[in-house]
Amino acid sequence: MTPSANGETAANWIERESRVLMQTYKRYPVVAIRGQGCRLWDVEGRAYLDFLGGLAVDVLGHAPRVLAEAVARQAAQLVQTSNLLFTVPQVELAELLVERSPFDRAFFCNSGAEANEAALKLARKWGKAKRGGAYRVIAAENSFHGRTLATVAATWNPAYRVPFEPLPEGFDFVPFDNIDAMADAVTDETVAVILEPIQAEGGLYPASDDYLAGVRQLCDERNLLLILDEVQTGIGRTGTLWAHTQWGIEPDIMTLAKGLAGGFPIGVALSKERCSVFGPGDHASTFGGNPLACAAALAVQREIERLHLVDHAAAVGRYFTERLEDLRARQPLIREVRGRGLLIGVELTEEVARDVLDGLRERGLIANALSPWTLRFIPPLIVSQEEVDEAVDILEATLAAQ
Ligand code: PLP
């Protein structure tokens, strides 16, 4: 029993939660209390190997010393000022991101959905200023861009959209990975395209090799902005710092959140100068780019570089995929292994993902599912080959017991 949980059992906490929280999450029956590296412990002292990583957030694993120290140092100095003042970590973080990307300017916020909201508002303003009022945005079927009203309007899953209609209008969906369908959907009112380079929440579907180049060319020909949502794929997750470099293209706007500060809430929309049309008063956030979040992000980004974690994610991700492919050859329940780097989906031949997740957890591995037939593995970028071996062994035992 861990003392800081007041001696209460997991069942007690779960019952207390059910009385006071809006029931928006289907949670696993794990009350997490402590983490270290790729391990998590629950209130009853059970250890888990964490291949969920805070939903692709905990890039340095749990409780990394550099993050704890940076947050403590900054918290003791200056936490929040509002954006009516200049603050040093915000400028330094924007400089770091601009230096390491093809973008010129940053707008900071607090989450992935907010980053996409900023990108969509930027595109609309640009449409008014430069494209005669064009405002429509093309998004892809199977997309996921967040849960605010506008980002849900750009999200495909009807279960996330329909209960909240009417939504902001002006979003058109086309099949992902089909350049002809996108070209057909463009009208004079279209201002932008928003895509994930690898559709993650929608089932783990990477764009094929020439798709993003085709979209880039279409955007250039029709004078549209290309917004890439790298909230999940950014920060080394796919084996390059930004996923889009693997497709050899540059978007006009890129959004990031999740791994940017290794678990501290932050989001950012980065844009090229030609579409950085926001002026004073156009967009704002009380907490966006606060010193604490930016100091956390700076520490995390510097540690990623110091430890060469992007290359590490590429190498361990390759190893993980090879081991899963080996398993697929012996295990008929696995249909396909998809993804890049440490963003990996395992599609099953039967709709048993929930049962498999339960089995993994009982054997000490936490992961999640994107559909009744697709498992997702998104461990911290620091994950070792030995931890990957452990996870694959647990998966093998679990599938064998199905
Ligand atoms: N965009 C993508 C591609 C995501 O995967 C997510 C979250 O999973 C979001 C946006 C929304 O991010 P947040 O939950 O931080 O608002």
CSV table of C-alpha atoms and ligand atoms in Angstrom, one decimal:
chain,number,residue,atom,x,y,z
A,1,MET,CA,0.0,0.0,0.0
A,2,THR,CA,1.4,3.4,-0.9
A,3,PRO,CA,1.1,5.8,2.0
A,4,SER,CA,0.3,8.9,0.0
A,5,ALA,CA,-3.0,7.4,-1.2
A,6,ASN,CA,-4.4,7.7,2.3
A,7,GLY,CA,-4.4,3.9,2.6
A,8,GLU,CA,-7.4,3.7,0.4
A,9,THR,CA,-7.9,0.9,-2.1
A,10,ALA,CA,-8.2,1.4,-5.9
A,11,ALA,CA,-11.9,0.4,-5.6
A,12,ASN,CA,-12.5,3.2,-3.1
A,13,TRP,CA,-10.9,5.9,-5.3
A,14,ILE,CA,-12.8,4.6,-8.4
A,15,GLU,CA,-16.1,4.8,-6.4
A,16,ARG,CA,-15.3,8.3,-5.2
A,17,GLU,CA,-14.5,9.4,-8.8
A,18,SER,CA,-17.8,8.0,-10.0
A,19,ARG,CA,-19.7,10.4,-7.6
A,20,VAL,CA,-17.9,13.7,-8.5
A,21,LEU,CA,-16.4,13.6,-12.0
A,22,MET,CA,-18.4,14.0,-15.2
A,23,GLN,CA,-18.2,10.6,-16.6
A,24,THR,CA,-16.5,11.5,-19.9
A,25,TYR,CA,-13.7,8.8,-19.8
A,26,LYS,CA,-13.9,5.0,-20.0
A,27,ARG,CA,-10.9,4.5,-17.6
A,28,TYR,CA,-8.9,1.4,-16.8
A,29,PRO,CA,-9.3,0.3,-13.2
A,30,VAL,CA,-5.9,1.6,-12.3
A,31,VAL,CA,-5.4,4.4,-9.9
A,32,ALA,CA,-1.9,5.7,-10.8
A,33,ILE,CA,0.1,7.3,-8.1
A,34,ARG,CA,3.7,7.3,-9.1
A,35,GLY,CA,5.9,6.9,-12.1
A,36,GLN,CA,9.6,6.5,-13.0
A,37,GLY,CA,10.9,6.2,-16.5
A,38,CYS,CA,8.6,3.8,-18.4
A,39,ARG,CA,7.1,2.4,-15.1
A,40,LEU,CA,4.0,3.3,-13.3
A,41,TRP,CA,2.7,2.2,-9.9
A,42,ASP,CA,-0.9,2.2,-8.7
A,43,VAL,CA,-2.2,2.9,-5.2
A,44,GLU,CA,-2.0,-0.8,-4.3
A,45,GLY,CA,1.6,-0.9,-5.2
A,46,ARG,CA,1.3,-2.8,-8.5
A,47,ALA,CA,3.9,-1.9,-11.1
A,48,TYR,CA,3.1,-1.5,-14.8
A,49,LEU,CA,5.2,-1.0,-17.9
A,50,ASP,CA,3.6,2.1,-19.4
A,51,PHE,CA,3.3,1.9,-23.2
A,52,LEU,CA,0.6,4.6,-23.2
A,53,GLY,CA,3.0,7.3,-22.0
A,54,GLY,CA,0.3,9.8,-21.0
A,55,LEU,CA,-1.2,9.4,-24.5
A,56,ALA,CA,2.1,10.1,-26.4
A,57,VAL,CA,3.0,12.9,-24.0
A,58,ASP,CA,5.6,11.6,-21.5
A,59,VAL,CA,8.5,11.7,-24.0
A,60,LEU,CA,11.1,11.6,-21.2
A,61,GLY,CA,9.2,9.0,-19.2
A,62,HIS,CA,7.7,9.6,-15.8
A,63,ALA,CA,9.3,12.0,-13.3
A,64,PRO,CA,12.3,13.0,-15.3
A,65,ARG,CA,14.7,15.0,-13.1
A,66,VAL,CA,15.3,17.8,-15.7
A,67,LEU,CA,11.6,18.5,-15.9
A,68,ALA,CA,11.1,18.4,-12.1
A,69,GLU,CA,14.1,20.7,-11.7
A,70,ALA,CA,13.1,23.1,-14.4
A,71,VAL,CA,9.5,23.4,-13.1
A,72,ALA,CA,10.7,23.9,-9.5
A,73,ARG,CA,13.2,26.5,-10.5
A,74,GLN,CA,10.8,28.4,-12.6
A,75,ALA,CA,8.0,28.1,-10.1
A,76,ALA,CA,10.2,29.6,-7.4
A,77,GLN,CA,11.0,32.5,-9.8
A,78,LEU,CA,7.9,33.4,-11.9
A,79,VAL,CA,4.8,31.3,-12.7
A,80,GLN,CA,2.4,33.5,-14.6
A,81,THR,CA,2.3,37.1,-15.7
A,82,SER,CA,-0.3,37.1,-18.6
A,83,ASN,CA,0.7,38.0,-22.1
A,84,LEU,CA,0.5,41.7,-21.3
A,85,LEU,CA,4.2,41.4,-20.3
A,86,PHE,CA,7.1,39.9,-22.1
A,87,THR,CA,8.6,36.8,-20.5
A,88,VAL,CA,12.0,35.2,-21.1
A,89,PRO,CA,11.2,31.4,-21.4
A,90,GLN,CA,8.4,32.2,-24.0
A,91,VAL,CA,10.8,34.1,-26.2
A,92,GLU,CA,13.5,31.4,-25.8
A,93,LEU,CA,11.1,28.6,-26.6
A,94,ALA,CA,9.7,30.3,-29.7
A,95,GLU,CA,13.3,30.8,-30.8
A,96,LEU,CA,14.2,27.2,-30.3
A,97,LEU,CA,11.1,26.0,-32.2
A,98,VAL,CA,11.6,28.4,-35.1
A,99,GLU,CA,15.3,27.4,-35.3
A,100,ARG,CA,14.5,23.7,-35.6
A,101,SER,CA,11.6,24.0,-38.0
A,102,PRO,CA,10.7,25.7,-41.3
A,103,PHE,CA,8.4,28.2,-39.5
A,104,ASP,CA,8.9,31.8,-38.5
A,105,ARG,CA,6.4,32.6,-35.7
A,106,ALA,CA,4.7,30.9,-32.8
A,107,PHE,CA,1.4,31.3,-30.9
A,108,PHE,CA,1.4,29.5,-27.6
A,109,CYS,CA,-1.6,27.9,-25.9
A,110,ASN,CA,-2.3,25.0,-23.6
A,111,SER,CA,-3.4,22.0,-25.6
A,112,GLY,CA,-3.6,20.3,-29.0
A,113,ALA,CA,-7.2,21.4,-29.6
A,114,GLU,CA,-6.3,25.0,-28.8
A,115,ALA,CA,-3.3,24.8,-31.1
A,116,ASN,CA,-5.6,23.7,-33.9
A,117,GLU,CA,-8.2,26.4,-33.0
A,118,ALA,CA,-5.4,28.9,-33.4
A,119,ALA,CA,-4.4,27.4,-36.8
A,120,LEU,CA,-8.0,27.5,-38.0
A,121,LYS,CA,-8.5,31.1,-36.9
A,122,LEU,CA,-5.2,32.1,-38.5
A,123,ALA,CA,-6.3,30.4,-41.8
A,124,ARG,CA,-9.7,32.2,-41.7
A,125,LYS,CA,-8.0,35.6,-41.0
A,126,TRP,CA,-5.6,34.9,-43.9
A,127,GLY,CA,-8.6,34.0,-46.1
A,128,LYS,CA,-10.2,37.3,-45.3
A,129,ALA,CA,-7.0,39.3,-45.8
A,130,LYS,CA,-5.5,37.5,-48.8
A,131,ARG,CA,-8.1,35.3,-50.5
A,132,GLY,CA,-11.2,37.4,-50.8
A,133,GLY,CA,-13.0,35.9,-47.9
A,134,ALA,CA,-12.3,32.2,-48.6
A,135,TYR,CA,-13.0,30.3,-45.4
A,136,ARG,CA,-13.7,26.7,-46.0
A,137,VAL,CA,-11.3,24.0,-44.7
A,138,ILE,CA,-10.9,20.6,-46.1
A,139,ALA,CA,-10.3,17.8,-43.5
A,140,ALA,CA,-9.9,14.1,-43.9
A,141,GLU,CA,-12.2,11.3,-43.1
A,142,ASN,CA,-10.9,9.5,-40.0
A,143,SER,CA,-9.3,12.7,-38.8
A,144,PHE,CA,-8.9,13.8,-35.2
A,145,HIS,CA,-8.1,17.4,-34.3
A,146,GLY,CA,-9.5,17.9,-30.8
A,147,ARG,CA,-12.7,18.4,-28.8
A,148,THR,CA,-13.5,22.1,-28.9
A,149,LEU,CA,-16.4,23.1,-31.2
A,150,ALA,CA,-14.2,24.1,-34.2
A,151,THR,CA,-11.8,21.2,-33.9
A,152,VAL,CA,-14.6,18.7,-33.5
A,153,ALA,CA,-16.1,20.2,-36.7
A,154,ALA,CA,-12.8,19.2,-38.3
A,155,THR,CA,-12.9,15.8,-36.7
A,156,TRP,CA,-14.4,12.9,-38.7
A,157,ASN,CA,-15.9,10.6,-36.0
A,158,PRO,CA,-19.7,11.4,-36.0
A,159,ALA,CA,-19.9,10.3,-32.4
A,160,TYR,CA,-17.7,13.2,-31.4
A,161,ARG,CA,-19.6,15.7,-33.7
A,162,VAL,CA,-23.3,14.9,-33.9
A,163,PRO,CA,-24.3,15.4,-30.2
A,164,PHE,CA,-22.9,18.9,-30.4
A,165,GLU,CA,-24.4,20.2,-33.6
A,166,PRO,CA,-24.8,22.9,-34.9
A,167,LEU,CA,-21.0,23.2,-35.2
A,168,PRO,CA,-19.1,26.0,-36.8
A,169,GLU,CA,-19.7,25.6,-40.5
A,170,GLY,CA,-17.2,25.5,-43.3
A,171,PHE,CA,-15.5,22.1,-43.0
A,172,ASP,CA,-15.5,19.6,-45.9
A,173,PHE,CA,-14.4,16.0,-45.5
A,174,VAL,CA,-12.6,13.9,-48.1
A,175,PRO,CA,-11.2,10.4,-48.0
A,176,PHE,CA,-7.7,10.4,-46.5
A,177,ASP,CA,-4.8,9.5,-48.8
A,178,ASN,CA,-6.8,10.3,-52.0
A,179,ILE,CA,-5.4,13.3,-53.8
A,180,ASP,CA,-8.0,13.2,-56.6
A,181,ALA,CA,-10.8,13.4,-54.0
A,182,MET,CA,-9.1,16.4,-52.4
A,183,ALA,CA,-8.6,18.2,-55.7
A,184,ASP,CA,-12.3,17.7,-56.5
A,185,ALA,CA,-13.3,19.2,-53.2
A,186,VAL,CA,-11.4,22.5,-53.6
A,187,THR,CA,-13.6,25.4,-54.5
A,188,ASP,CA,-13.0,29.2,-54.6
A,189,GLU,CA,-14.2,29.3,-51.0
A,190,THR,CA,-11.5,26.9,-49.8
A,191,VAL,CA,-8.8,28.5,-47.7
A,192,ALA,CA,-6.9,25.6,-46.1
A,193,VAL,CA,-6.4,21.9,-45.8
A,194,ILE,CA,-5.9,20.3,-42.3
A,195,LEU,CA,-4.3,16.9,-42.1
A,196,GLU,CA,-2.4,14.6,-39.7
A,197,PRO,CA,0.6,13.1,-41.5
A,198,ILE,CA,-0.2,9.8,-39.7
A,199,GLN,CA,-3.9,9.6,-38.7
A,200,ALA,CA,-3.5,8.4,-35.1
A,201,GLU,CA,-6.8,8.4,-33.2
A,202,GLY,CA,-8.6,7.5,-36.4
A,203,GLY,CA,-6.9,4.1,-36.5
A,204,LEU,CA,-3.1,4.6,-37.1
A,205,TYR,CA,-2.9,5.3,-40.9
A,206,PRO,CA,0.2,6.9,-42.2
A,207,ALA,CA,-0.2,9.0,-45.4
A,208,SER,CA,1.3,7.1,-48.4
A,209,ASP,CA,4.7,8.3,-49.7
A,210,ASP,CA,3.4,10.7,-52.4
A,211,TYR,CA,0.2,11.9,-50.8
A,212,LEU,CA,1.5,14.9,-48.8
A,213,ALA,CA,3.6,16.0,-51.8
A,214,GLY,CA,0.4,15.9,-53.9
A,215,VAL,CA,-1.5,17.9,-51.3
A,216,ARG,CA,1.4,20.4,-51.0
A,217,GLN,CA,1.3,20.9,-54.8
A,218,LEU,CA,-2.5,21.3,-54.8
A,219,CYS,CA,-2.2,23.9,-52.1
A,220,ASP,CA,0.4,25.8,-54.0
A,221,GLU,CA,-1.6,25.6,-57.3
A,222,ARG,CA,-4.9,26.8,-55.6
A,223,ASN,CA,-3.3,29.2,-53.1
A,224,LEU,CA,-4.4,27.2,-50.0
A,225,LEU,CA,-2.7,26.9,-46.6
A,226,LEU,CA,-1.6,23.5,-45.6
A,227,ILE,CA,-2.0,22.9,-41.9
A,228,LEU,CA,-0.4,19.8,-40.5
A,229,ASP,CA,-1.6,18.7,-37.1
A,230,GLU,CA,1.5,17.2,-35.5
A,231,VAL,CA,0.1,17.2,-32.0
A,232,GLN,CA,0.7,13.5,-31.8
A,233,THR,CA,3.4,12.9,-34.5
A,234,GLY,CA,5.6,15.8,-33.5
A,235,ILE,CA,8.5,16.0,-31.0
A,236,GLY,CA,10.4,12.9,-32.3
A,237,ARG,CA,7.5,10.5,-31.9
A,238,THR,CA,7.8,9.1,-35.4
A,239,GLY,CA,11.6,9.0,-35.6
A,240,THR,CA,12.2,12.5,-36.9
A,241,LEU,CA,11.6,15.7,-34.9
A,242,TRP,CA,8.6,16.5,-37.1
A,243,ALA,CA,6.9,13.7,-39.0
A,244,HIS,CA,6.4,15.8,-42.2
A,245,THR,CA,10.1,15.8,-43.0
A,246,GLN,CA,9.7,12.1,-43.8
A,247,TRP,CA,7.4,13.1,-46.7
A,248,GLY,CA,9.8,15.8,-47.9
A,249,ILE,CA,7.3,18.6,-47.7
A,250,GLU,CA,6.8,21.7,-45.5
A,251,PRO,CA,3.3,22.8,-44.3
A,252,ASP,CA,2.4,26.5,-43.9
A,253,ILE,CA,1.2,25.9,-40.4
A,254,MET,CA,2.1,23.1,-37.9
A,255,THR,CA,0.5,22.5,-34.6
A,256,LEU,CA,2.1,20.8,-31.6
A,257,ALA,CA,1.2,19.9,-28.0
A,258,LYS,CA,1.4,16.5,-26.3
A,259,GLY,CA,5.2,15.8,-26.0
A,260,LEU,CA,6.3,19.4,-26.2
A,261,ALA,CA,6.8,19.9,-22.5
A,262,GLY,CA,6.9,16.1,-21.6
A,263,GLY,CA,3.7,16.3,-19.6
A,264,PHE,CA,3.3,19.9,-18.7
A,265,PRO,CA,0.3,21.3,-20.6
A,266,ILE,CA,1.3,23.4,-23.6
A,267,GLY,CA,0.4,23.8,-27.2
A,268,VAL,CA,1.7,25.8,-30.1
A,269,ALA,CA,0.7,26.8,-33.6
A,270,LEU,CA,3.8,27.6,-35.7
A,271,SER,CA,3.4,29.4,-39.0
A,272,LYS,CA,5.4,30.7,-42.0
A,273,GLU,CA,5.7,34.5,-42.3
A,274,ARG,CA,3.4,34.7,-45.3
A,275,CYS,CA,0.4,33.5,-43.3
A,276,SER,CA,1.3,35.0,-39.9
A,277,VAL,CA,-1.5,37.5,-40.2
A,278,PHE,CA,-2.5,37.7,-36.5
A,279,GLY,CA,-2.2,41.2,-35.1
A,280,PRO,CA,-2.8,42.5,-31.5
A,281,GLY,CA,-6.2,41.4,-30.2
A,282,ASP,CA,-6.8,38.7,-32.9
A,283,HIS,CA,-6.2,35.8,-30.6
A,284,ALA,CA,-5.1,35.3,-27.0
A,285,SER,CA,-4.8,33.0,-24.1
A,286,THR,CA,-4.4,33.9,-20.4
A,287,PHE,CA,-2.1,31.0,-19.7
A,288,GLY,CA,-0.7,30.5,-23.2
A,289,GLY,CA,3.1,30.5,-23.2
A,290,ASN,CA,3.3,31.1,-19.4
A,291,PRO,CA,6.8,31.0,-18.0
A,292,LEU,CA,6.3,27.7,-16.2
A,293,ALA,CA,5.1,25.7,-19.3
A,294,CYS,CA,7.8,27.3,-21.5
A,295,ALA,CA,10.5,26.5,-19.0
A,296,ALA,CA,9.3,22.9,-18.9
A,297,ALA,CA,9.3,22.7,-22.7
A,298,LEU,CA,12.7,24.2,-23.0
A,299,ALA,CA,14.1,21.7,-20.5
A,300,VAL,CA,12.4,18.8,-22.2
A,301,GLN,CA,13.6,19.9,-25.7
A,302,ARG,CA,17.2,20.3,-24.5
A,303,GLU,CA,17.1,16.9,-22.9
A,304,ILE,CA,15.7,15.3,-26.1
A,305,GLU,CA,18.7,16.8,-27.9
A,306,ARG,CA,21.2,15.9,-25.2
A,307,LEU,CA,20.1,12.3,-25.2
A,308,HIS,CA,19.6,12.1,-29.0
A,309,LEU,CA,16.1,10.8,-28.3
A,310,VAL,CA,14.8,11.4,-31.8
A,311,ASP,CA,17.4,9.0,-33.3
A,312,HIS,CA,16.8,6.6,-30.4
A,313,ALA,CA,13.0,6.7,-31.1
A,314,ALA,CA,13.7,5.8,-34.7
A,315,ALA,CA,16.0,2.9,-33.8
A,316,VAL,CA,13.9,1.4,-31.0
A,317,GLY,CA,10.8,2.0,-33.0
A,318,ARG,CA,12.3,0.0,-35.9
A,319,TYR,CA,13.3,-2.8,-33.4
A,320,PHE,CA,9.8,-2.8,-31.9
A,321,THR,CA,8.1,-3.0,-35.3
A,322,GLU,CA,10.5,-5.9,-36.3
A,323,ARG,CA,9.6,-7.8,-33.1
A,324,LEU,CA,5.9,-7.2,-33.8
A,325,GLU,CA,6.3,-8.4,-37.4
A,326,ASP,CA,8.0,-11.6,-36.1
A,327,LEU,CA,5.1,-12.1,-33.7
A,328,ARG,CA,2.6,-11.6,-36.5
A,329,ALA,CA,4.3,-14.4,-38.5
A,330,ARG,CA,3.5,-16.8,-35.6
A,331,GLN,CA,0.2,-15.3,-34.3
A,332,PRO,CA,-2.8,-15.3,-36.6
A,333,LEU,CA,-4.6,-12.8,-34.4
A,334,ILE,CA,-2.4,-10.0,-35.7
A,335,ARG,CA,-3.4,-8.8,-39.2
A,336,GLU,CA,-1.0,-5.8,-39.6
A,337,VAL,CA,1.6,-3.7,-37.8
A,338,ARG,CA,1.5,0.0,-38.9
A,339,GLY,CA,3.2,3.2,-37.9
A,340,ARG,CA,6.5,5.0,-37.7
A,341,GLY,CA,9.0,5.3,-34.9
A,342,LEU,CA,7.3,4.9,-31.6
A,343,LEU,CA,3.7,5.5,-32.9
A,344,ILE,CA,2.7,1.9,-33.6
A,345,GLY,CA,-0.7,0.3,-34.3
A,346,VAL,CA,-1.3,-3.4,-34.3
A,347,GLU,CA,-4.4,-4.4,-36.2
A,348,LEU,CA,-6.1,-7.6,-35.0
A,349,THR,CA,-8.0,-10.1,-37.1
A,350,GLU,CA,-10.9,-10.1,-34.5
A,351,GLU,CA,-12.6,-7.4,-32.5
A,352,VAL,CA,-11.0,-8.3,-29.2
A,353,ALA,CA,-8.8,-5.3,-28.5
A,354,ARG,CA,-10.6,-4.6,-25.2
A,355,ASP,CA,-10.0,-8.1,-23.9
A,356,VAL,CA,-6.4,-8.0,-25.1
A,357,LEU,CA,-5.9,-4.7,-23.2
A,358,ASP,CA,-7.3,-6.3,-20.1
A,359,GLY,CA,-5.0,-9.2,-20.5
A,360,LEU,CA,-2.0,-7.0,-21.1
A,361,ARG,CA,-2.8,-5.0,-17.9
A,362,GLU,CA,-3.2,-8.1,-15.9
A,363,ARG,CA,0.3,-9.1,-17.0
A,364,GLY,CA,1.6,-5.6,-16.2
A,365,LEU,CA,1.5,-3.7,-19.5
A,366,ILE,CA,-0.6,-0.6,-20.1
A,367,ALA,CA,-1.5,0.3,-23.7
A,368,ASN,CA,-4.7,1.4,-25.4
A,369,ALA,CA,-6.9,0.7,-28.4
A,370,LEU,CA,-8.0,2.9,-31.3
A,371,SER,CA,-10.9,0.7,-32.3
A,372,PRO,CA,-12.2,-2.7,-31.3
A,373,TRP,CA,-9.5,-4.3,-33.5
A,374,THR,CA,-6.5,-1.9,-33.3
A,375,LEU,CA,-4.1,-1.7,-30.4
A,376,ARG,CA,-1.8,1.3,-30.1
A,377,PHE,CA,1.7,1.5,-28.5
A,378,ILE,CA,3.1,5.0,-27.8
A,379,PRO,CA,5.8,4.5,-25.0
A,380,PRO,CA,8.1,7.3,-23.8
A,381,LEU,CA,10.9,8.1,-26.3
A,382,ILE,CA,13.4,6.9,-23.7
A,383,VAL,CA,12.1,3.3,-23.9
A,384,SER,CA,14.8,0.7,-24.0
A,385,GLN,CA,15.1,-2.4,-26.2
A,386,GLU,CA,14.8,-4.5,-23.1
A,387,GLU,CA,11.5,-2.8,-22.2
A,388,VAL,CA,10.3,-3.4,-25.8
A,389,ASP,CA,11.2,-7.1,-25.4
A,390,GLU,CA,9.2,-7.2,-22.2
A,391,ALA,CA,6.2,-5.6,-23.8
A,392,VAL,CA,6.3,-7.9,-26.9
A,393,ASP,CA,6.6,-10.9,-24.6
A,394,ILE,CA,3.6,-9.8,-22.6
A,395,LEU,CA,1.6,-9.2,-25.8
A,396,GLU,CA,2.6,-12.7,-27.1
A,397,ALA,CA,1.5,-14.4,-23.9
A,398,THR,CA,-1.8,-12.4,-23.9
A,399,LEU,CA,-2.6,-13.2,-27.5
A,400,ALA,CA,-1.8,-16.8,-26.9
A,401,ALA,CA,-4.3,-16.9,-24.1
A,402,GLN,CA,-7.1,-15.3,-26.2
B,1,PLP,N1,-4.7,16.5,-32.7
B,1,PLP,C1,-4.3,15.3,-32.7
B,1,PLP,C2,-3.6,14.7,-33.9
B,1,PLP,C3,-4.4,14.5,-31.5
B,1,PLP,O1,-4.0,13.3,-31.5
B,1,PLP,C4,-5.0,15.1,-30.4
B,1,PLP,C5,-5.1,14.4,-29.2
B,1,PLP,O2,-5.1,13.1,-29.1
B,1,PLP,C6,-5.4,16.5,-30.5
B,1,PLP,C7,-5.3,17.1,-31.7
B,1,PLP,C8,-6.1,17.1,-29.3
B,1,PLP,O3,-5.1,17.4,-28.4
B,1,PLP,P1,-5.6,17.8,-26.9
B,1,PLP,O4,-6.2,16.6,-26.3
B,1,PLP,O5,-4.3,18.2,-26.2
B,1,PLP,O6,-6.5,18.9,-27.0
